[in-house]
Short mmCIF file of C-alpha atoms in Angstrom, two decimals:
data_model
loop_
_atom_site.label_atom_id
_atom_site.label_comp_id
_atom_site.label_asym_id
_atom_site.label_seq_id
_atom_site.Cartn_x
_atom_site.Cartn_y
_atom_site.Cartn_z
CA UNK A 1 -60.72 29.14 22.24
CA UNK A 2 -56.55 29.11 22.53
CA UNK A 3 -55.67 28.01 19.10
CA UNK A 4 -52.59 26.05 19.06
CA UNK A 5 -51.10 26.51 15.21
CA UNK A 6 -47.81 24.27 15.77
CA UNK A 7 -49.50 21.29 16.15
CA UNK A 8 -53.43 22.05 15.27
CA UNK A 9 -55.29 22.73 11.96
CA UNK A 10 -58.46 24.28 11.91
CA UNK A 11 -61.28 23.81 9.55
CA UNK A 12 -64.89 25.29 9.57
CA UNK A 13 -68.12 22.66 10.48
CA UNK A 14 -71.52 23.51 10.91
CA UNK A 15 -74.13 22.52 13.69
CA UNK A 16 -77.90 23.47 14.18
CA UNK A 17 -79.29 24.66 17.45
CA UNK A 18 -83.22 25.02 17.59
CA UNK A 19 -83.04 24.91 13.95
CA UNK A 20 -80.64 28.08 13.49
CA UNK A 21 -77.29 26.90 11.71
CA UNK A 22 -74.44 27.80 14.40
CA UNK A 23 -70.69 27.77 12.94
CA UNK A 24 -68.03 25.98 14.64
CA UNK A 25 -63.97 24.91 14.24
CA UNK A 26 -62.77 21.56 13.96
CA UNK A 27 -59.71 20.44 15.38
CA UNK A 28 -56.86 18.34 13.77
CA UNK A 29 -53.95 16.67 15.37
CA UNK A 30 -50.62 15.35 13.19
CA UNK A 31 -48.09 13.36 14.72
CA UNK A 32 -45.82 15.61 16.22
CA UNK A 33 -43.27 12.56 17.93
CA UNK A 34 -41.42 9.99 16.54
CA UNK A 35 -39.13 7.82 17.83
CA UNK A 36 -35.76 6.20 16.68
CA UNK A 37 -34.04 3.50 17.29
CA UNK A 38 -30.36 2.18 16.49
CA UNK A 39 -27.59 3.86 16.88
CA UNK A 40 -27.04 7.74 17.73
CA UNK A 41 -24.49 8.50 14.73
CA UNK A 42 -23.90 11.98 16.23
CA UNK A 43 -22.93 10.10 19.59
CA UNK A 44 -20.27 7.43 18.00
CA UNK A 45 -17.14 6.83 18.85
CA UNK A 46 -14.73 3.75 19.53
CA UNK A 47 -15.15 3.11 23.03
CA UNK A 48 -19.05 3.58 23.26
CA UNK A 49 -20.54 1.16 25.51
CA UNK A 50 -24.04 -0.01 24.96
CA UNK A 51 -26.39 -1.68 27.49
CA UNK A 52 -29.37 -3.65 25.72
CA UNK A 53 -32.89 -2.93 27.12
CA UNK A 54 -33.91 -6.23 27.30
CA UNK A 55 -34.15 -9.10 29.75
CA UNK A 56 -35.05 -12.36 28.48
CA UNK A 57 -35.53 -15.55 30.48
CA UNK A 58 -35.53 -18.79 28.39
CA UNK A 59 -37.17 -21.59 29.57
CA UNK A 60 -37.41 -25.64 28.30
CA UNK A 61 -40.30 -24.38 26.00
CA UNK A 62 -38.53 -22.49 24.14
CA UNK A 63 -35.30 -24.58 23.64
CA UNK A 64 -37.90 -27.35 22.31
CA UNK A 65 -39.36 -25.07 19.71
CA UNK A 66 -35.83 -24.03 18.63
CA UNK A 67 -34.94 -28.03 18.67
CA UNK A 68 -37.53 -28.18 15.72
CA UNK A 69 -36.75 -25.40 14.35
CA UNK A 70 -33.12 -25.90 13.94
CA UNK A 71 -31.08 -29.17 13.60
CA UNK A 72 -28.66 -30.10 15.99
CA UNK A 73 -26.11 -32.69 16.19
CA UNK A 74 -24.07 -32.17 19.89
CA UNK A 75 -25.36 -34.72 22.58
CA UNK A 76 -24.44 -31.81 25.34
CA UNK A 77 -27.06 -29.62 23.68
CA UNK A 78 -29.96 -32.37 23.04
CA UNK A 79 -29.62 -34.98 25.92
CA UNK A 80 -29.98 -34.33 29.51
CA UNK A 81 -28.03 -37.75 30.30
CA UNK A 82 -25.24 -37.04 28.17
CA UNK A 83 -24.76 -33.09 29.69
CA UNK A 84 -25.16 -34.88 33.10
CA UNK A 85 -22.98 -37.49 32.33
CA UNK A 86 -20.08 -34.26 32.05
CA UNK A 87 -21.27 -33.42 35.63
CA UNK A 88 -24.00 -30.76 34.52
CA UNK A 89 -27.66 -30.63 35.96
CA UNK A 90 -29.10 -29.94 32.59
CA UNK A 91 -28.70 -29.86 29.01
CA UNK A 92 -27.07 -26.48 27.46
CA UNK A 93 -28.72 -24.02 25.35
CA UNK A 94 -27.95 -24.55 22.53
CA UNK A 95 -25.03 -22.40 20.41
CA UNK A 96 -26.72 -21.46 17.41
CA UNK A 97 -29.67 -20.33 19.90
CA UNK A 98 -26.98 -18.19 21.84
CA UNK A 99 -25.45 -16.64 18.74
CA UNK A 100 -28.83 -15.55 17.46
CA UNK A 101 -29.74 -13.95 21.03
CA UNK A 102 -26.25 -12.39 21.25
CA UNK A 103 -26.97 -10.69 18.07
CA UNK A 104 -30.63 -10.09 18.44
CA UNK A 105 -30.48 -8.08 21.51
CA UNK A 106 -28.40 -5.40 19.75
CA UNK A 107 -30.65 -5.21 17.31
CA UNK A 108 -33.04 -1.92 18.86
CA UNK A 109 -30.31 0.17 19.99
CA UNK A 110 -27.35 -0.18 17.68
CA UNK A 111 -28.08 -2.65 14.82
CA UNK A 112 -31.44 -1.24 13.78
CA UNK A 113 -29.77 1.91 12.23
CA UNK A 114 -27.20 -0.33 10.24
CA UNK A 115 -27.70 -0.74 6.06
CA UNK A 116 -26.06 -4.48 6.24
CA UNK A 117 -24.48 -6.71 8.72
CA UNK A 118 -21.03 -8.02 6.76
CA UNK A 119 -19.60 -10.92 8.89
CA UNK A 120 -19.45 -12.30 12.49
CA UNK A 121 -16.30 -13.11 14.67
CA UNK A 122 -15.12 -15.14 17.30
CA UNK A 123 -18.67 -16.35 18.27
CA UNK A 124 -17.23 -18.08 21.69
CA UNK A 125 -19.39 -20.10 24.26
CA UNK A 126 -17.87 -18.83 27.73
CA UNK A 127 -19.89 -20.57 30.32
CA UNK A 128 -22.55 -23.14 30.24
CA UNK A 129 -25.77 -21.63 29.95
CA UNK A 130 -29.37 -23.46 31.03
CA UNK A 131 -33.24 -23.19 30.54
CA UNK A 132 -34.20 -21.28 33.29
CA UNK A 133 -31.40 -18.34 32.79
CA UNK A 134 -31.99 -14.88 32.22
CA UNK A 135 -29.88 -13.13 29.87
CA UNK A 136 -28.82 -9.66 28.58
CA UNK A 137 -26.43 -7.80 26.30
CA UNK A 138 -23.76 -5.51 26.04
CA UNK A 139 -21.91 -4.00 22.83
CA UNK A 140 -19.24 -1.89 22.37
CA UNK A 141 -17.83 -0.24 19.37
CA UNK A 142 -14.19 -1.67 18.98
CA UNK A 143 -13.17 -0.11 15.68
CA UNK A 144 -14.44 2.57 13.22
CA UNK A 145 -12.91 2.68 9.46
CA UNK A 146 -14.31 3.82 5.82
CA UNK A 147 -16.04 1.63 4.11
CA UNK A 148 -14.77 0.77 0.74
CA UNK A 149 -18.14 2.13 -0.96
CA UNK A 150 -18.14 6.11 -0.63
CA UNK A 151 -20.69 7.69 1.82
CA UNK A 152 -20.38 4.79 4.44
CA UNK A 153 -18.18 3.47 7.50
CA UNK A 154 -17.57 -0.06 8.82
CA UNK A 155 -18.25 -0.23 12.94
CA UNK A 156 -16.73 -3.39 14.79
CA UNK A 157 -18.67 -3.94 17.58
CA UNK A 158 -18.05 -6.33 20.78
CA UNK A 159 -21.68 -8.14 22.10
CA UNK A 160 -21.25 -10.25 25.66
CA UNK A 161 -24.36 -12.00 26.31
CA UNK A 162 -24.45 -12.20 30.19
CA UNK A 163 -26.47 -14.31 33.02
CA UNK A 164 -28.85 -13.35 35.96
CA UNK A 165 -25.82 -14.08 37.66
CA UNK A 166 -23.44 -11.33 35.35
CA UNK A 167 -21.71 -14.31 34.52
CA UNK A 168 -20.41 -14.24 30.57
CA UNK A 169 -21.68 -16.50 28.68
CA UNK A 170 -21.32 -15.98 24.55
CA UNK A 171 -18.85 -13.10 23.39
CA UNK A 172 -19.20 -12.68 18.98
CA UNK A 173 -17.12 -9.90 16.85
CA UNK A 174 -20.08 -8.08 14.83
CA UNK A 175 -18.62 -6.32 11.69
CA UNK A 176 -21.71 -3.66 10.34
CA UNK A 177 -22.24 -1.47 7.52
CA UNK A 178 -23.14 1.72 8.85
CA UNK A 179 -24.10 5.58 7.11
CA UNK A 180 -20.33 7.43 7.16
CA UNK A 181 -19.94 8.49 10.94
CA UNK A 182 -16.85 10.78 11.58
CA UNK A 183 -16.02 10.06 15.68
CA UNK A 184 -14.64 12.99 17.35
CA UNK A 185 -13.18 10.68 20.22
CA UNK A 186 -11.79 7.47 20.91
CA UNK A 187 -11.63 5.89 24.56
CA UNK A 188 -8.64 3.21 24.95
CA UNK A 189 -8.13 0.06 26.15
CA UNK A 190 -4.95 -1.76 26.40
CA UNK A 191 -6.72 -4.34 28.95
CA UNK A 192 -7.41 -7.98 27.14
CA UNK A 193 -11.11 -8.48 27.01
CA UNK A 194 -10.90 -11.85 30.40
CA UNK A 195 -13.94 -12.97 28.65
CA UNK A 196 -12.26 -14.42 25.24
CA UNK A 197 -10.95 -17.51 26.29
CA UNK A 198 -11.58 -21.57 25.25
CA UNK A 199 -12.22 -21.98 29.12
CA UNK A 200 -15.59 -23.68 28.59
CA UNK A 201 -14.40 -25.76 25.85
CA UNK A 202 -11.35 -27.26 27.90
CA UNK A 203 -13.67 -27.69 30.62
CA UNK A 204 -15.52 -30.16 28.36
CA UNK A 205 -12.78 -32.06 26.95
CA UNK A 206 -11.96 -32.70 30.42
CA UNK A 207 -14.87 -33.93 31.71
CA UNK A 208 -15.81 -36.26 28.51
CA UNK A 209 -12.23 -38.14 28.21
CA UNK A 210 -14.08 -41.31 30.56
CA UNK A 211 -17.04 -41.07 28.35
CA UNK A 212 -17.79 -43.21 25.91
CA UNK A 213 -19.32 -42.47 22.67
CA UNK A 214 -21.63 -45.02 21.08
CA UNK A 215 -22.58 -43.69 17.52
CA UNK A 216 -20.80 -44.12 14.57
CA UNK A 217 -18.26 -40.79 13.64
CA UNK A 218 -16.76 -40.55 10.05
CA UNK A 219 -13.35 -39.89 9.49
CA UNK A 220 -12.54 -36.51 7.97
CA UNK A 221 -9.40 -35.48 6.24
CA UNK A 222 -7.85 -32.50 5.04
CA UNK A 223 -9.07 -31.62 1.70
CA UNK A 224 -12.43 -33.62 1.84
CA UNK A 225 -15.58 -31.58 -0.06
CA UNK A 226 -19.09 -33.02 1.20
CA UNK A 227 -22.12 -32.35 0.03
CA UNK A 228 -24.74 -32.37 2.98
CA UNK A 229 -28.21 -33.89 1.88
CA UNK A 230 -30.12 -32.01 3.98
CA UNK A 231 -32.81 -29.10 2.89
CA UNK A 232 -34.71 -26.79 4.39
CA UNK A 233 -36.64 -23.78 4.35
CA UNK A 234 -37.28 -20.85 7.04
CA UNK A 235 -40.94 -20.42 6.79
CA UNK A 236 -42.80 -17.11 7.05
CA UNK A 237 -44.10 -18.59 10.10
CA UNK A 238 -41.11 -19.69 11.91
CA UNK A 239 -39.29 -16.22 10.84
CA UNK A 240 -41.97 -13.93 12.25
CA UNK A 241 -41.77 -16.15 15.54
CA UNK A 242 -38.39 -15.87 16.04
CA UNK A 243 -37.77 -12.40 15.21
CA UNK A 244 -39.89 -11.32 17.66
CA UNK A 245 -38.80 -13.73 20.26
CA UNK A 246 -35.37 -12.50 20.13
CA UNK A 247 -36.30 -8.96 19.80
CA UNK A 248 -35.02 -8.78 16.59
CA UNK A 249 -37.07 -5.40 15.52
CA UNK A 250 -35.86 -4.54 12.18
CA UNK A 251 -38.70 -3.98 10.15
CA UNK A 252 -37.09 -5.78 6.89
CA UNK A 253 -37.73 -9.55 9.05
CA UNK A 254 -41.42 -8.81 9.82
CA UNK A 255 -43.49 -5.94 8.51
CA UNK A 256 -45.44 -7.17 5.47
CA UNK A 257 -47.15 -3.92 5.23
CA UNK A 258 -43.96 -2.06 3.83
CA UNK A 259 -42.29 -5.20 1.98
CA UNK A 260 -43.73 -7.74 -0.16
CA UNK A 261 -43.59 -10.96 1.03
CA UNK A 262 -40.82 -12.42 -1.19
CA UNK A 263 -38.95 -8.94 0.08
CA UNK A 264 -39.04 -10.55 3.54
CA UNK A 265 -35.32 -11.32 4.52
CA UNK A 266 -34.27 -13.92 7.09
CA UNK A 267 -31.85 -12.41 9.87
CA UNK A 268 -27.88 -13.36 9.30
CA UNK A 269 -28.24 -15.28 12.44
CA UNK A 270 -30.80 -17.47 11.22
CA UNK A 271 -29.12 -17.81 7.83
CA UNK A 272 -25.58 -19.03 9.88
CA UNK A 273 -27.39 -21.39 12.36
CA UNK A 274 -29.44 -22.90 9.72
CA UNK A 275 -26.57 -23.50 7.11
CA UNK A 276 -24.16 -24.64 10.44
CA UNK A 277 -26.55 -26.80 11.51
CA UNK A 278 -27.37 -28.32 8.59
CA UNK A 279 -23.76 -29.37 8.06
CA UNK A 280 -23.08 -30.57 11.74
CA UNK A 281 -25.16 -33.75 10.63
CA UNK A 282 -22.15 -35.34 9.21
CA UNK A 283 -19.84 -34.12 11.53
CA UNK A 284 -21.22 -35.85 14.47
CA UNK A 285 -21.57 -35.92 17.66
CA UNK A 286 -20.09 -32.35 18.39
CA UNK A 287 -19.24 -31.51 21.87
CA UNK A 288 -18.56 -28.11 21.16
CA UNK A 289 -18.40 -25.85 18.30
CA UNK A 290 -16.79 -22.14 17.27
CA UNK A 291 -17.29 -19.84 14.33
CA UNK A 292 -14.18 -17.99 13.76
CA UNK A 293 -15.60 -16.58 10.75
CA UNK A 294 -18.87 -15.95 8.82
CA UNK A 295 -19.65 -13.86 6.25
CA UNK A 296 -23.31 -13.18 3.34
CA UNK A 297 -22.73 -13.05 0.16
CA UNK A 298 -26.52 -13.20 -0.93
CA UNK A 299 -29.40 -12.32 1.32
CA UNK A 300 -32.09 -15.45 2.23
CA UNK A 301 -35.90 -14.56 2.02
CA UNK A 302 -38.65 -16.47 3.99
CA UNK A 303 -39.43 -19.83 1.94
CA UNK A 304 -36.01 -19.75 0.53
CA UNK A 305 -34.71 -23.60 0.62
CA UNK A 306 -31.90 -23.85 2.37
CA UNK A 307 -28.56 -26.50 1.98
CA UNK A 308 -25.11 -26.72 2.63
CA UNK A 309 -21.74 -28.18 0.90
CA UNK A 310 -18.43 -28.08 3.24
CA UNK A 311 -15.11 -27.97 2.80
CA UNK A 312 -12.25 -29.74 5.59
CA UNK A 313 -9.35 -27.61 5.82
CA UNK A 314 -7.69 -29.29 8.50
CA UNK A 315 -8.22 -31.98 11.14
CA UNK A 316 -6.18 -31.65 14.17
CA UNK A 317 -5.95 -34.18 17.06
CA UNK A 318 -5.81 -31.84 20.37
CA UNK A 319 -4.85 -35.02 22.80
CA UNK A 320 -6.00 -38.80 22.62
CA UNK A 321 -9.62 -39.42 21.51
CA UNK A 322 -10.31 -35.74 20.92
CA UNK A 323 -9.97 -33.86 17.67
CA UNK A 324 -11.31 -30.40 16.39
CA UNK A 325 -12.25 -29.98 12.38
CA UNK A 326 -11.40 -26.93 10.68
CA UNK A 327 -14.49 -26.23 7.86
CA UNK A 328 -15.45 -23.96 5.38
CA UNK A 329 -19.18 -24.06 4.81
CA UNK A 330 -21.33 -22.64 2.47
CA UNK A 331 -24.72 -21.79 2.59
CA UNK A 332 -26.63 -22.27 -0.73
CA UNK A 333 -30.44 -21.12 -1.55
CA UNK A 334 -32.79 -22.69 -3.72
CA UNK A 335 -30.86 -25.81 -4.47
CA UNK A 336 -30.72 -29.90 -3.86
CA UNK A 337 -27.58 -30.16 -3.12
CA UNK A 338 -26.85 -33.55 -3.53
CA UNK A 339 -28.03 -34.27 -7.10
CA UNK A 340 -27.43 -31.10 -8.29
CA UNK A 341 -23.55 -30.32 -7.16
CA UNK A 342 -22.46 -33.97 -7.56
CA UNK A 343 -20.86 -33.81 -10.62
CA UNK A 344 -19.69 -30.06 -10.03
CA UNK A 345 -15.99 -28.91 -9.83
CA UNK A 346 -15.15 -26.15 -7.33
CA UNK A 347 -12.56 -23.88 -7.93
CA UNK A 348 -10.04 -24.25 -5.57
CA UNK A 349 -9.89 -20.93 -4.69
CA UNK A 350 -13.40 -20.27 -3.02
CA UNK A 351 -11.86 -22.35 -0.19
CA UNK A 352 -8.94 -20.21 0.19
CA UNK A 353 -8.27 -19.14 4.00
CA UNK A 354 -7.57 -15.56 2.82
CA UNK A 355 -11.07 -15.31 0.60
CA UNK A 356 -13.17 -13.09 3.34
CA UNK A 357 -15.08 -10.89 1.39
CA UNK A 358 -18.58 -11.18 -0.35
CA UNK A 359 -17.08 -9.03 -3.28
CA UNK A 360 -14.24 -11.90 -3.81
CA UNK A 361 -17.05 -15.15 -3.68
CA UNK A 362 -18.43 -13.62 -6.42
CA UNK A 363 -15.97 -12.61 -8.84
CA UNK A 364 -14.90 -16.14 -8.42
CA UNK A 365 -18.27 -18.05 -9.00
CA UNK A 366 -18.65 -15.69 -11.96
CA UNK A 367 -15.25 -16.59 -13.19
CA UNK A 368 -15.33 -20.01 -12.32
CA UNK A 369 -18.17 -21.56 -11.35
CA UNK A 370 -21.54 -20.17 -12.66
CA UNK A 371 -23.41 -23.04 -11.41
CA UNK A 372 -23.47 -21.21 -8.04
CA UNK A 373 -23.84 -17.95 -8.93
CA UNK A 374 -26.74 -15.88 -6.76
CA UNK A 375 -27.07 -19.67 -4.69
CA UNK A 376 -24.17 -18.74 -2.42
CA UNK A 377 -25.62 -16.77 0.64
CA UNK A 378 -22.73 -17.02 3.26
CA UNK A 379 -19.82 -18.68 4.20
CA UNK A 380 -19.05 -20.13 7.47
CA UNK A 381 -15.30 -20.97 8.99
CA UNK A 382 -15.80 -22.93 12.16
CA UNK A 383 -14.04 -25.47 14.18
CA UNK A 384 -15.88 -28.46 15.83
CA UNK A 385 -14.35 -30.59 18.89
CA UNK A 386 -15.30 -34.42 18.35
CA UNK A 387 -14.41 -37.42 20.53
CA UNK A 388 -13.19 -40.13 18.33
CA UNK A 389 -11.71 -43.59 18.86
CA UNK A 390 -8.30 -43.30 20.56
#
């Protein structure tokens, strides 16, 4: 017998033949493979183009799951007259849903190998984008820098969600903690990315000036502080669902083998939809919406309740009967947010334009506002287009 020592142990057994005792070996296998996913770090470098390797068709099914899943508040995304009412054959999928899938699909291949995901950019709806569509993902790494903590970098990465069709449809900014990489090349481009552009969103405003809108909308102005009533948690259920749904194979969302279950985190993506679309209920009816900026300051575990207070920075009227709302949202855990913050007085500075790092919420709810302190879990700057009375 060929013994094979790199991979095979071998102990002694016994058998009996015709009553005599006849010695034998055993063999032993170990696992000998294992494979990785994420990011090579010996293969970085800014420039790197990633392809996902997945292909996901969504169908109606699925967009009424996330419907009950996550609230919405844009007719374009939740009735089929409205969307074909703009001259559309269907209603869109919804943003948040896009955002999550833009993200998601990076997940296995570059994300996975990440220790945190800091903020998201420029999440931008490109193209309109239906039940029935197959979609994929690209990334590539924009910018590599130190991270302020020794021992790690910061990678900026570029995701384009894309169509059967290779149309664009969502583009986001992904900013990621990563182990320290040192790149030993960069590859250039002076070429503007054709994808970032407010196409789509001019395309609606054009389309929905001889629409009417029915429903009540309540006037915003600059400096108004609301405090939305609605509450929710993201159930163990609905987390393990989606997660694997979206591909989103980090084994801190799912594996309650290796984590307790109050050690189970929600994905970022969930945490911003959730806390976004919580808010949009007062900010209704959206035709479109855009996160310029969003950022965790605390991390939200399955069963964690989830609310919302918002801040209007500015209210700007783009042409007759159209107006976008600048707001700074926050995401709060664990908290009613109505009868508990009512009588609260927020330091000015937490709604600062220039406040973008977790590190900075803090020291300030420390300083000034201990009420909130570990409630905060992210901060969202977004801009929502409304039709409003002329």
């Amino acid at each position: 017998m060929i013994e094979r020592t790199e991979r095979f142990e071998r102990v002694e057994g016994f058998s009996y033949f015709c009553g005599e005792e006849i010695k034998y070996m055993e063999e032993f296998l170990k696992p000998n493979r294992r494979v990785e996913y994420g990011l090579e770090m010996d293969k970085v470098f800014i420039g790197k183009e990633i392809l996902s390797r997945y292909n996901i068709t969504v169908d109606e099914s699925v967009v009424s799951m996330w419907s009950g899943f996550m609230p919405t508040s844009s007719y374009p995304e939740s009735s089929r007259e409205f969307a074909g009412r703009l001259g559309f054959h269907q209603i869109f999928l919804p943003y948040s849903f896009l955002l999550n899938l833009t993200l998601s699909l990076g997940v296995e291949n570059f994300a996975h190998s990440s220790v945190l995901k800091l903020a998201v950019r420029d999440a931008l709806y490109l193209n309109p984008a239906f039940p029935g569509d197959t979609f994929s993902c690209t990334i590539k790494i924009t910018n590599i820098y130190k991270a302020s903590e020794p021992g790690y970098s910061v990678i900026e990465s570029s995701h384009l969600l894309f169509n059967q069709k290779g149309e664009p449809v969502f583009s986001l900014i992904r900013v990621s903690l990563f182990p320290e990489v040192n790149p030993r090349k960069t590859i250039s481009s002076h070429r503007k990315e054709p994808y970032h552009n407010n196409l789509f969103k001019e395309k609606i405003i054009a389309r929905a000036r001889s629409i009417s809108m029915e429903n009540v909308v309540l006037t915003f102005h600059r400096g108004d502080l609301i405090l939305h009533p609605y509450v929710r948690p993201i159930g163990k259920s609905e987390n393990l669902f989606w997660s694997t749904y979206l591909k989103n194979t980090h084994p801190s969302h799912y594996n309650y083998q290796r984590y307790q279950p109050f050690e189970i985190i929600i994905s970022g993506g969930m945490v911003i939809a959730m806390v976004s679309g919580i808010a949009a209920r007062e900010f209704r009816q959206i035709l479109m919406q855009q996160i310029d900026l969003a950022f965790h300051v605390h991390p939200v575990y399955a069963e964690d309740r989830i609310g919302a207070f918002s801040y209007v920075r500015e209210v700007n009227q783009l042409m007759p009967g159209f107006e976008e709302v600048s707001v700074r949202t926050f995401g709060i855990r664990n908290m009613d947010t109505e009868p508990e913050l009512a009588e609260v007085a927020f330091p000015k500075s937490l709604f600062d334009i220039h406040v973008e790092r977790s590190s900075e919420v803090r020291q300030i709810i420390e300083d000034k506002c201990p009420v909130l302190r570990d409630k905060v879990v992210c901060i969202v700057d977004w801009r929502i287009l409304r039709k409003v009375d002329n």
